[in-house]
PDB file of C-alpha atoms in Angstrom:
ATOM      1  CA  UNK A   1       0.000   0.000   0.000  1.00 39.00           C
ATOM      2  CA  UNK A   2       1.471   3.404  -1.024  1.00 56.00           C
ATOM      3  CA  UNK A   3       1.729   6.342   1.553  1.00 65.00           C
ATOM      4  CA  UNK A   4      -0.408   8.522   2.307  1.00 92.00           C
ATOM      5  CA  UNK A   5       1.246  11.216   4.434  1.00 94.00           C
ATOM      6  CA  UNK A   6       4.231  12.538   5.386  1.00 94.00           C
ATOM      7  CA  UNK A   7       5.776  14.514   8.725  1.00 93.00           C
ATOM      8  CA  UNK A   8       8.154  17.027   8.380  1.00 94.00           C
ATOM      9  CA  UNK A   9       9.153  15.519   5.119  1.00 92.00           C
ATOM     10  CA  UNK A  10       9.608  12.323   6.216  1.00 90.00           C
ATOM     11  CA  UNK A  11       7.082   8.485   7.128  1.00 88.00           C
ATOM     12  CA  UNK A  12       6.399   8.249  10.386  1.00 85.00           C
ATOM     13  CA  UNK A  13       4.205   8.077  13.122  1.00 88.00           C
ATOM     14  CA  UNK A  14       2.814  11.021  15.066  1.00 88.00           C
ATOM     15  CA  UNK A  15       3.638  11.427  18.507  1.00 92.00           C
ATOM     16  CA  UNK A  16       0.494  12.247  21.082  1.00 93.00           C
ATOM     17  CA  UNK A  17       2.226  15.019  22.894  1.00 94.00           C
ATOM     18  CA  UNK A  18       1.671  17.242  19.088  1.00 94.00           C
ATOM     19  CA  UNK A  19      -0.229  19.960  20.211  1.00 95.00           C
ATOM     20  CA  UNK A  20      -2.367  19.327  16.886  1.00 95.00           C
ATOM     21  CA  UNK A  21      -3.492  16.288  18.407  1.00 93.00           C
ATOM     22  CA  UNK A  22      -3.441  17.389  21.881  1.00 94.00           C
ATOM     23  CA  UNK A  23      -5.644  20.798  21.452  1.00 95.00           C
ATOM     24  CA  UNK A  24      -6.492  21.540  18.187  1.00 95.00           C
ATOM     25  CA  UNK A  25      -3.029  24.014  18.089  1.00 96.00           C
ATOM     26  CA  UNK A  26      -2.409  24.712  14.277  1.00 97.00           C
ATOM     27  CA  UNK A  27      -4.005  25.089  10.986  1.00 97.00           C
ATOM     28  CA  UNK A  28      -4.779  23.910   7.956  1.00 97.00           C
ATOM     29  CA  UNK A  29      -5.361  24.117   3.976  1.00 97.00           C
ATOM     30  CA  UNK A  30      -6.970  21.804   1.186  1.00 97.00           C
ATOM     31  CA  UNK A  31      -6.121  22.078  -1.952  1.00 97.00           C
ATOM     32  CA  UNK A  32      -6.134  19.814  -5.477  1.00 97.00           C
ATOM     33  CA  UNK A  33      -2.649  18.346  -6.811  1.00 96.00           C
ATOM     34  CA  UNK A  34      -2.900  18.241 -10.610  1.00 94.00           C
ATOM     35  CA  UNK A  35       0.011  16.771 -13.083  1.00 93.00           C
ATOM     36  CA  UNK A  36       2.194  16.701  -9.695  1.00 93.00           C
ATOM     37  CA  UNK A  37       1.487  19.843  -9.284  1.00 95.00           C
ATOM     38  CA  UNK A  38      -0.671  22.220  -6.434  1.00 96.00           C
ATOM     39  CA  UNK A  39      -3.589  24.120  -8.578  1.00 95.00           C
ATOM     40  CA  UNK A  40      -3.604  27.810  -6.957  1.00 95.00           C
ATOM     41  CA  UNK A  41      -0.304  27.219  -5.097  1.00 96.00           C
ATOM     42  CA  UNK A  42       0.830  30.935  -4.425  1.00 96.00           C
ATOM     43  CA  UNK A  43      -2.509  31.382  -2.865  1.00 96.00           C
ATOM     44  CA  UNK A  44      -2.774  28.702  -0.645  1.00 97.00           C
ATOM     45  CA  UNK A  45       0.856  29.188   0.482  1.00 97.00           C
ATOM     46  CA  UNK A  46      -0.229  32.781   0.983  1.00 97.00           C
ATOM     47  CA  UNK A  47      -3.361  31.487   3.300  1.00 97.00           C
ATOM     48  CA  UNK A  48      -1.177  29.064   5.223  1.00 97.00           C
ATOM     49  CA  UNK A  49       1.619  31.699   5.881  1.00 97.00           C
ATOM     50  CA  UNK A  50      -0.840  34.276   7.073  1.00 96.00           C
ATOM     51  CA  UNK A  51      -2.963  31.668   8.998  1.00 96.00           C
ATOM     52  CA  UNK A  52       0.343  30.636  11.474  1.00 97.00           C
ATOM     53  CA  UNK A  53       1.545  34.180  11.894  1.00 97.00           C
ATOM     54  CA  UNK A  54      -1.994  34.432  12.959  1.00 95.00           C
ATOM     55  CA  UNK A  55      -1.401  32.073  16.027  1.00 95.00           C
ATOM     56  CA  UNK A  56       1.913  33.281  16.110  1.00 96.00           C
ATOM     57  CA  UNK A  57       3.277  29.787  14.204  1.00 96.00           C
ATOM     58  CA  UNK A  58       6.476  30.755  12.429  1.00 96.00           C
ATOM     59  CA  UNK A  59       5.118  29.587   9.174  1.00 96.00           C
ATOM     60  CA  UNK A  60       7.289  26.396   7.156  1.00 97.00           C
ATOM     61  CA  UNK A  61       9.166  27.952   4.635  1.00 97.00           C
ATOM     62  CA  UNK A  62       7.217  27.152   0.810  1.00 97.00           C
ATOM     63  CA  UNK A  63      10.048  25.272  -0.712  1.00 97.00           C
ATOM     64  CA  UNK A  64       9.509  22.859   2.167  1.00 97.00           C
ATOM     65  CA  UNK A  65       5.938  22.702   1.554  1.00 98.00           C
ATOM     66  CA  UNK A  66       6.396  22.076  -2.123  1.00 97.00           C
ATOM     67  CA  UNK A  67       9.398  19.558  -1.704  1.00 97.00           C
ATOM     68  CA  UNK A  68       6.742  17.372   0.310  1.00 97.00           C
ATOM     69  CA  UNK A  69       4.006  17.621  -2.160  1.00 97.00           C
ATOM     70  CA  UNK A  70       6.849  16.607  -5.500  1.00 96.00           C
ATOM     71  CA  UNK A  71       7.792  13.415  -3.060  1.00 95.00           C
ATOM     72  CA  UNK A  72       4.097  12.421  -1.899  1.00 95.00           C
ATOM     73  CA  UNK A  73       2.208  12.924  -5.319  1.00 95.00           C
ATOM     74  CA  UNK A  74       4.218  11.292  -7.999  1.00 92.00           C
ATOM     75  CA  UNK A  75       1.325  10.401 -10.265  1.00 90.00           C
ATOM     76  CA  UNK A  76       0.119  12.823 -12.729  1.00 91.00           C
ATOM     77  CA  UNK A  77      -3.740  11.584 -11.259  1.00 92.00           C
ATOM     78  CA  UNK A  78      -5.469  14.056  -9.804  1.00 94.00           C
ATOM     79  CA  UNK A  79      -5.695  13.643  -5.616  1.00 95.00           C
ATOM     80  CA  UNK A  80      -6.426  16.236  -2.961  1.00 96.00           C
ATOM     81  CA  UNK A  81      -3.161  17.415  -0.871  1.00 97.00           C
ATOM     82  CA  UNK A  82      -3.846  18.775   2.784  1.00 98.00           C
ATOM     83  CA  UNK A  83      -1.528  20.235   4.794  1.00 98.00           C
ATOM     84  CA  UNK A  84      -1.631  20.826   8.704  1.00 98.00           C
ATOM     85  CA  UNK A  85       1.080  22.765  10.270  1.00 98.00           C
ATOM     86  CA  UNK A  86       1.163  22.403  14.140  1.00 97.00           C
ATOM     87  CA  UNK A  87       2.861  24.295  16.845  1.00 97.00           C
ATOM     88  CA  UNK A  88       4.885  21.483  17.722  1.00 96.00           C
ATOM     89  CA  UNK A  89       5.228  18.484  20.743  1.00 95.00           C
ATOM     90  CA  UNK A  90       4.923  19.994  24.187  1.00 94.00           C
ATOM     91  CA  UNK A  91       3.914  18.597  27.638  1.00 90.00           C
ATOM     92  CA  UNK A  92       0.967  18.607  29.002  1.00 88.00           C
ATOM     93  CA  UNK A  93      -0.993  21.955  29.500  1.00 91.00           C
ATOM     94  CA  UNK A  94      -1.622  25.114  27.256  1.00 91.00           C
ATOM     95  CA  UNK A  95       1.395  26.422  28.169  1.00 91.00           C
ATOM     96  CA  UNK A  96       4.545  25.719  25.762  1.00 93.00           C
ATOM     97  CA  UNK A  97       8.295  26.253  25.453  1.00 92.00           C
ATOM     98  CA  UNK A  98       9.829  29.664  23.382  1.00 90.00           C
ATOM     99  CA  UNK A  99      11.810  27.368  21.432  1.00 92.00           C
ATOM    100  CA  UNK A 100       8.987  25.259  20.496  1.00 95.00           C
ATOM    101  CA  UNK A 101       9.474  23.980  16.468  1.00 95.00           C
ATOM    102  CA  UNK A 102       6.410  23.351  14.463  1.00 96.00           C
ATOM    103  CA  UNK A 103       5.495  20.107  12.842  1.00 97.00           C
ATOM    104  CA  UNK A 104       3.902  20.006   8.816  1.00 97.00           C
ATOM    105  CA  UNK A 105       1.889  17.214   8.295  1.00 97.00           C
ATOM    106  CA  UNK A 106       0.808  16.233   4.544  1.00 97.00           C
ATOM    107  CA  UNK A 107      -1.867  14.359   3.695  1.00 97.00           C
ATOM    108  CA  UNK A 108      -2.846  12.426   0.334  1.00 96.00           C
ATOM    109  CA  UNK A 109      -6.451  11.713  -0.551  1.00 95.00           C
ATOM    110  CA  UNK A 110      -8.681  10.997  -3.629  1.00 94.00           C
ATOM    111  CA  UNK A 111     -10.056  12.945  -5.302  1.00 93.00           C
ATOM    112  CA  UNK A 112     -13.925  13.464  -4.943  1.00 92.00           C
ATOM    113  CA  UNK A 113     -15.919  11.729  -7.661  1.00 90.00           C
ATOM    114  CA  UNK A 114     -18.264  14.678  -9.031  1.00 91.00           C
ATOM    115  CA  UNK A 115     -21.312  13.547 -10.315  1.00 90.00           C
ATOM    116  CA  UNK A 116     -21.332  15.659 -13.956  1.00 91.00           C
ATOM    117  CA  UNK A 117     -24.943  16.554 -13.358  1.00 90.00           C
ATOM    118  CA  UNK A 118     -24.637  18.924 -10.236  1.00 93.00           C
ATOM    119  CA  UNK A 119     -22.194  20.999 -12.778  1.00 93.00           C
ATOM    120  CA  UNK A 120     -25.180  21.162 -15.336  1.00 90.00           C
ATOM    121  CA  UNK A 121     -28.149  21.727 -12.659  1.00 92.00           C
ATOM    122  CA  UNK A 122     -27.043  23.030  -9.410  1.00 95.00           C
ATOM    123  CA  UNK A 123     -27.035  21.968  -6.029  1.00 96.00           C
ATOM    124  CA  UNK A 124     -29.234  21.983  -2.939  1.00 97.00           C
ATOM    125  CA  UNK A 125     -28.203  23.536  -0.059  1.00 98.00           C
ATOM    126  CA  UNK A 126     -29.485  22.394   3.941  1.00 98.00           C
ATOM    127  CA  UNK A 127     -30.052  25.558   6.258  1.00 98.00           C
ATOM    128  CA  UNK A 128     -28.721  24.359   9.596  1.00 98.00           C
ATOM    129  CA  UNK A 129     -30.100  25.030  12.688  1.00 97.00           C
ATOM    130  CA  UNK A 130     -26.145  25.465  14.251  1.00 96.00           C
ATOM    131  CA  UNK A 131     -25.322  29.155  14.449  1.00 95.00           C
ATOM    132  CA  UNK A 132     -21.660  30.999  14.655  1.00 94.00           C
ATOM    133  CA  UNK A 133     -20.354  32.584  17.082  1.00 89.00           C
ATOM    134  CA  UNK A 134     -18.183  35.502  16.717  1.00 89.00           C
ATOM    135  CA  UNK A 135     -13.887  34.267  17.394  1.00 87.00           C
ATOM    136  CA  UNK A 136     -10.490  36.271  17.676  1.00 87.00           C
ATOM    137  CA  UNK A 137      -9.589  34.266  15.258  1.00 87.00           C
ATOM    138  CA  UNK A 138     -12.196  34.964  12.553  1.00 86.00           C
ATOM    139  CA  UNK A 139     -10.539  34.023   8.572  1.00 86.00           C
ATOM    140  CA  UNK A 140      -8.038  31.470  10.360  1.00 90.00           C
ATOM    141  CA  UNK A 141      -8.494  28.002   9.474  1.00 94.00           C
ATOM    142  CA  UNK A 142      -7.371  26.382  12.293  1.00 94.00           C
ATOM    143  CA  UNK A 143      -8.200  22.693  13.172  1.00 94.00           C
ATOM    144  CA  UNK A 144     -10.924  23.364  15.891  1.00 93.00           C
ATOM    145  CA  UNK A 145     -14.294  22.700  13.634  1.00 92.00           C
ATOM    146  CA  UNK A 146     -16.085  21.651  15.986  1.00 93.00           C
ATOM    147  CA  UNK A 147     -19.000  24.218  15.114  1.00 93.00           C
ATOM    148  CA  UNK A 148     -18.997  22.756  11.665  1.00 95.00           C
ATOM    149  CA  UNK A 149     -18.451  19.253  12.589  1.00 95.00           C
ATOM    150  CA  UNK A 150     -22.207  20.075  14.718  1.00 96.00           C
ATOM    151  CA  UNK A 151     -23.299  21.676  11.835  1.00 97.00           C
ATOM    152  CA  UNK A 152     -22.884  18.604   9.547  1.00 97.00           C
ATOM    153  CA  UNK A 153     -24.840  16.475  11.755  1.00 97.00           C
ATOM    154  CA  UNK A 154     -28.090  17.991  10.936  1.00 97.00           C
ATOM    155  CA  UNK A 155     -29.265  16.012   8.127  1.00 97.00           C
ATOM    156  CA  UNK A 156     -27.960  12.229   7.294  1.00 95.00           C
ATOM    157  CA  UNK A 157     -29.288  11.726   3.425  1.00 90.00           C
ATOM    158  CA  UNK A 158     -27.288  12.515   0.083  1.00 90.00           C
ATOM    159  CA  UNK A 159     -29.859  15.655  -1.075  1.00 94.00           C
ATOM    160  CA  UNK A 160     -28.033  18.397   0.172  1.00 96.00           C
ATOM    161  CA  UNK A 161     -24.359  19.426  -1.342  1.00 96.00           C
ATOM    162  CA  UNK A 162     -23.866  21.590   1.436  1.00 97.00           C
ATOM    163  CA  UNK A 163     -25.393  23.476   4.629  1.00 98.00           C
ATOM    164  CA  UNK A 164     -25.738  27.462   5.090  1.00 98.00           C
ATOM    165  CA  UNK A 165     -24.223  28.421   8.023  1.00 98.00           C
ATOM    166  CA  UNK A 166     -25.746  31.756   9.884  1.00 97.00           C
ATOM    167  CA  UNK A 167     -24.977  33.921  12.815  1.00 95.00           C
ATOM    168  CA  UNK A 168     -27.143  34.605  15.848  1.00 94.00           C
ATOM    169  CA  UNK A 169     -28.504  37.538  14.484  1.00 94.00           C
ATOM    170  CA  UNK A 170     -29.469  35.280  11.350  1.00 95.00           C
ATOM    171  CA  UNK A 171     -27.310  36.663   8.636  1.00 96.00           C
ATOM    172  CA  UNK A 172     -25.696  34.551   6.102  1.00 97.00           C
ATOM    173  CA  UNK A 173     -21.764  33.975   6.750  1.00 97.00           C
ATOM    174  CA  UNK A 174     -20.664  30.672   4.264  1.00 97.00           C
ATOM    175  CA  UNK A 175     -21.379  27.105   4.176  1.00 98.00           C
ATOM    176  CA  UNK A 176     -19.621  24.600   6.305  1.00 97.00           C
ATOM    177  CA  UNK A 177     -17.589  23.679   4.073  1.00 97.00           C
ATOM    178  CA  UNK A 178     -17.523  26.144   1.263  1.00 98.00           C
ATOM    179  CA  UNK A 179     -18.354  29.831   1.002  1.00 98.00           C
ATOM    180  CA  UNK A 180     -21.608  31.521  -0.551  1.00 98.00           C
ATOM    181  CA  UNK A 181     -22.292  34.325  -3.208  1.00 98.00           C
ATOM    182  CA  UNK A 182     -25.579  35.472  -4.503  1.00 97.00           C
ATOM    183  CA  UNK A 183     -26.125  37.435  -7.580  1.00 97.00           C
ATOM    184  CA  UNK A 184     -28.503  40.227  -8.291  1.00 97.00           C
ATOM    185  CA  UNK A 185     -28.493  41.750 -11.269  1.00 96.00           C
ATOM    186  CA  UNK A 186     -24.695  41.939 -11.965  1.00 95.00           C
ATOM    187  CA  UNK A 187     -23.666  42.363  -8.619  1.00 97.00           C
ATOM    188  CA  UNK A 188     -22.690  39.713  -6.787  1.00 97.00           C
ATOM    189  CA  UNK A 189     -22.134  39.738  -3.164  1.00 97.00           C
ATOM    190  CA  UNK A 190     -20.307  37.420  -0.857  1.00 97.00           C
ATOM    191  CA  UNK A 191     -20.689  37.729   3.104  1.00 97.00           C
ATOM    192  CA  UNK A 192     -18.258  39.927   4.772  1.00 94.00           C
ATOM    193  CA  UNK A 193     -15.757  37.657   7.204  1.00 90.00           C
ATOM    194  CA  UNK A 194     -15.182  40.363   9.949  1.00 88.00           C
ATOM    195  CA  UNK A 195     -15.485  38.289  13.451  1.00 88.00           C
ATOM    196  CA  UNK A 196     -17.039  35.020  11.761  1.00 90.00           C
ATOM    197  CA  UNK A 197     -16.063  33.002   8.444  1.00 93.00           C
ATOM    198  CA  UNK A 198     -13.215  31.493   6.648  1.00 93.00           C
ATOM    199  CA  UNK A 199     -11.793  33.467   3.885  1.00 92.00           C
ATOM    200  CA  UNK A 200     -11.461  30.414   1.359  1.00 94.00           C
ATOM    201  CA  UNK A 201      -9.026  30.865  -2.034  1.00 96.00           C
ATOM    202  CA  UNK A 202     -11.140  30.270  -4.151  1.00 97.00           C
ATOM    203  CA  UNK A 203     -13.813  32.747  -2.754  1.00 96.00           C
ATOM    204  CA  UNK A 204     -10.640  35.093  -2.895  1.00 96.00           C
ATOM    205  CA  UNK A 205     -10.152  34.242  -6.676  1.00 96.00           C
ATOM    206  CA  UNK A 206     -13.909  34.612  -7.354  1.00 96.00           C
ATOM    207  CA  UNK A 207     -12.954  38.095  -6.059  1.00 96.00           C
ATOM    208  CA  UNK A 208     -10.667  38.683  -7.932  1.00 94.00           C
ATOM    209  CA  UNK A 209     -12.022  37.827 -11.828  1.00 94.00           C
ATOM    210  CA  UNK A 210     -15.375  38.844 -11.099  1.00 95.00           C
ATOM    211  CA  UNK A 211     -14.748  42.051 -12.827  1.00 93.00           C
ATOM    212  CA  UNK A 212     -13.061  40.497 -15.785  1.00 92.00           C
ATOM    213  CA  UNK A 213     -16.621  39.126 -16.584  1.00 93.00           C
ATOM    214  CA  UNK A 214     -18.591  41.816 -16.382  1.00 93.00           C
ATOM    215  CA  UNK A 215     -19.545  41.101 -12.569  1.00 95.00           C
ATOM    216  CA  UNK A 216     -19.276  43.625  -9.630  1.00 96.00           C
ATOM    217  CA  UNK A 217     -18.185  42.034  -5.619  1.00 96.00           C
ATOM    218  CA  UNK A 218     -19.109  43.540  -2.892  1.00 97.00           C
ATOM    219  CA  UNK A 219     -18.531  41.906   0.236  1.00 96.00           C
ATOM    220  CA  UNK A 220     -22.063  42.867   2.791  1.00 96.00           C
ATOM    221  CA  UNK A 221     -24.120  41.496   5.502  1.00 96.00           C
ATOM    222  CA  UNK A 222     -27.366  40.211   4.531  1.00 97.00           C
ATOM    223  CA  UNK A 223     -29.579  37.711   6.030  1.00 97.00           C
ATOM    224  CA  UNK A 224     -31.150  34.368   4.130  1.00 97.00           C
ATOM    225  CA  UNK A 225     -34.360  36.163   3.095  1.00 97.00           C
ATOM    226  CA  UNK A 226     -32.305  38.291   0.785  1.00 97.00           C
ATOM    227  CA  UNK A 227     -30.240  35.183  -0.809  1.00 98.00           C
ATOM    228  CA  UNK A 228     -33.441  33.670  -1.179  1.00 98.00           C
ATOM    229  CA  UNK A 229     -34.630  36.635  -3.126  1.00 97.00           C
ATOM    230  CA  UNK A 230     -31.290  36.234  -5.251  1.00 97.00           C
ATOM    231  CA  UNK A 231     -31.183  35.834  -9.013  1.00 97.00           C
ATOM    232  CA  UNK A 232     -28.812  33.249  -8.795  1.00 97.00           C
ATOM    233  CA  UNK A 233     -26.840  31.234  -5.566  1.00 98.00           C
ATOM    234  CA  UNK A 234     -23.373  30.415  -5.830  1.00 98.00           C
ATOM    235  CA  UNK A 235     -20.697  27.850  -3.662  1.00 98.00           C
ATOM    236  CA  UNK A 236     -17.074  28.023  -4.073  1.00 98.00           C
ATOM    237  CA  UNK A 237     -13.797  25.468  -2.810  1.00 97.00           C
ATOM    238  CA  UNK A 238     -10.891  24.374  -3.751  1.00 96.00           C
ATOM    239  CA  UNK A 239     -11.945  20.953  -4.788  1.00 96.00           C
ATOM    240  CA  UNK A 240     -14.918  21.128  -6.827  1.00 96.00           C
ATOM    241  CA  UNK A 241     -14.736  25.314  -8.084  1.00 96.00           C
ATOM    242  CA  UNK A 242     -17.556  26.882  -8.051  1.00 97.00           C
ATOM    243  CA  UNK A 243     -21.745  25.385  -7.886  1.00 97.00           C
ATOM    244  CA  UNK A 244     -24.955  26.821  -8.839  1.00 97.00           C
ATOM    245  CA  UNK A 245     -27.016  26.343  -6.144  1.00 97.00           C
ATOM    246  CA  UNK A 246     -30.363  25.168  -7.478  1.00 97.00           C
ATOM    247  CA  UNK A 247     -32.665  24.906  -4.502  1.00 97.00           C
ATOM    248  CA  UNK A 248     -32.936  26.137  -0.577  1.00 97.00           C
ATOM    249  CA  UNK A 249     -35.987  25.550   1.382  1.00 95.00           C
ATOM    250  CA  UNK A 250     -38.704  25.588  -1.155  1.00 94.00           C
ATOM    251  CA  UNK A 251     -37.034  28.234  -2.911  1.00 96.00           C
ATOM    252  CA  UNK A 252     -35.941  26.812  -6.496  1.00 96.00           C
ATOM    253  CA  UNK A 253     -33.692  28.405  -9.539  1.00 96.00           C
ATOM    254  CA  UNK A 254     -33.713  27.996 -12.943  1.00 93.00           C
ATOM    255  CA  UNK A 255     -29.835  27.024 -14.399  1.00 91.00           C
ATOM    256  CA  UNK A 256     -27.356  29.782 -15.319  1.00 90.00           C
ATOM    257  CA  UNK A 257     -24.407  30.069 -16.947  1.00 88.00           C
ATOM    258  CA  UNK A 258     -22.078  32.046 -14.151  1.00 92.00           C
ATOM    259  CA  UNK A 259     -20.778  28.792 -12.300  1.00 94.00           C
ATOM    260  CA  UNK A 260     -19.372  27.591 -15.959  1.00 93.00           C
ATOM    261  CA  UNK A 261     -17.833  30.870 -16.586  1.00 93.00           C
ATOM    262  CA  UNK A 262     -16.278  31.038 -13.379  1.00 94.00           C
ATOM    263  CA  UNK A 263     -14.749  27.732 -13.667  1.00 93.00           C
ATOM    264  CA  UNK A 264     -13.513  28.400 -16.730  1.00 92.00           C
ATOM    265  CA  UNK A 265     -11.492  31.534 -15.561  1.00 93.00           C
ATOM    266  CA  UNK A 266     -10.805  29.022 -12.931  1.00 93.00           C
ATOM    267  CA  UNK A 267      -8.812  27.419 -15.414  1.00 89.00           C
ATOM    268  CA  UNK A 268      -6.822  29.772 -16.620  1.00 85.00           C
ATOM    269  CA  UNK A 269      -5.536  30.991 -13.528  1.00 83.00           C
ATOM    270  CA  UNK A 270      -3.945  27.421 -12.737  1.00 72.00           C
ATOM    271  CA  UNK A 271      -1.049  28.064 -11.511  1.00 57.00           C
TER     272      UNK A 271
END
């Protein structure tokens, strides 16, 4: 059987006293290895380096990242690479050493088996009953998901793609494990991640060639009455891209043709 992961480079075993395992101390990043190669690399590296300095992790320096992923993914088959950097091994108790190094873990998966018809019709999305609370550490995806882990215990059957998560105050702030734009008109707005979200890259890219077709962003608070009164519903990860999302609640729409442009700027942005 081939290997699946790697430590610090290397096989082996992880020890219990990693803080990862221990309390959750670190973060991590998903992201699809194409041709031996990371799609959207310089933004993911970008996320992961701004995600330790958040928890004050000296980040991994990116040719180590990307000397791991060139050993571990050797077939030109497309898999799904995840890293998790932790603070490091420490004794029991929150507190830890000054000199403390951290630990990269990488982990090699399949790739998800899309069904071609969600690309073609959309999606349905599960409004969960789990609200977010507001964190310090708001945009930083570190590996306490509990909230989401609740979340995605709500429903059990294969119907949904995805479940919208909200706030206490009942506004829309991303999926559980995706983030969430509606379009009206051509304006398309995407929850702003102030004290609550995850700032995914491919929500970042969305961003980013929105304007190239034809599309204006704005980043707002708005609650799920207004998505529902959307033209269109739209998810976005690193895996699959970007969704239509074709029904929520009993509120259904019609297919468009943004989640196929998207995608296809997607593309070309590859590297």
């Amino acid at each position: 059987m081939s290997k699946q992961f790697l430590i610090n480079g290397k096989f082996q075993h992880i020890s219990p006293f990693d803080r990862a395992f221990q309390y959750g101390d670190g973060i991590f990043r998903t992201f699809v290895v194409e041709n031996k190669k990371p799609r959207h690399w310089k933004y993911h590296y970008k996320k992961i380096a701004q995600d330790c300095l958040a928890i004050k992790i000296k980040p991994p320096k990116e040719k180590e990242l990307l000397s791991d992923i060139a050993f571990l993914f050797r077939s030109n088959k497309k898999a799904v690479g995840k890293f998790i950097i932790s603070r490091g091994l420490s004794e029991r108790g929150y507190k830890f050493n000054k000199d403390i190094v951290h630990n990269r873990f990488l982990i090699k998966t399949k790739m998800p088996s899309y069904p071609k018809a969600i690309f073609r019709s959309g999606v349905n999305l599960y409004v969960c009953k789990h609200k977010l609370n507001p964190t310090v550490l708001s945009g930083v995806k570190h590996l306490n998901r509990l909230e989401n882990i609740m979340a995605r215990q709500e429903w059990k059957s294969d119907q949904y793609a995805d479940g919208i998560l909200l706030d206490s105050d009942g506004n829309v702030i991303e999926c559980i494990s995706s983030n969430i734009f509606m379009r009206i008109g051509k304006v398309i707005y995407t929850p702003r991640i102030s004290d609550i979200g995850i700032k995914g890259v491919t929500r970042e890219l969305i961003i980013k060639i929105s304007s190239q077709l034809g599309f204006k962003v704005k980043e707002a608070i708005f609650s799920l009455n207004k998505l529902l009164e959307a033209d269109e519903v739209l998810i976005t990860n690193s895996l699959f891209g970007v969704l239509q999302v074709k029904k929520i609640k009993n509120i259904s729409w019609k297919h468009q043709d943004s989640a196929s442009l998207f995608n296809q700027s997607l593309e070309s942005l590859n590297t």
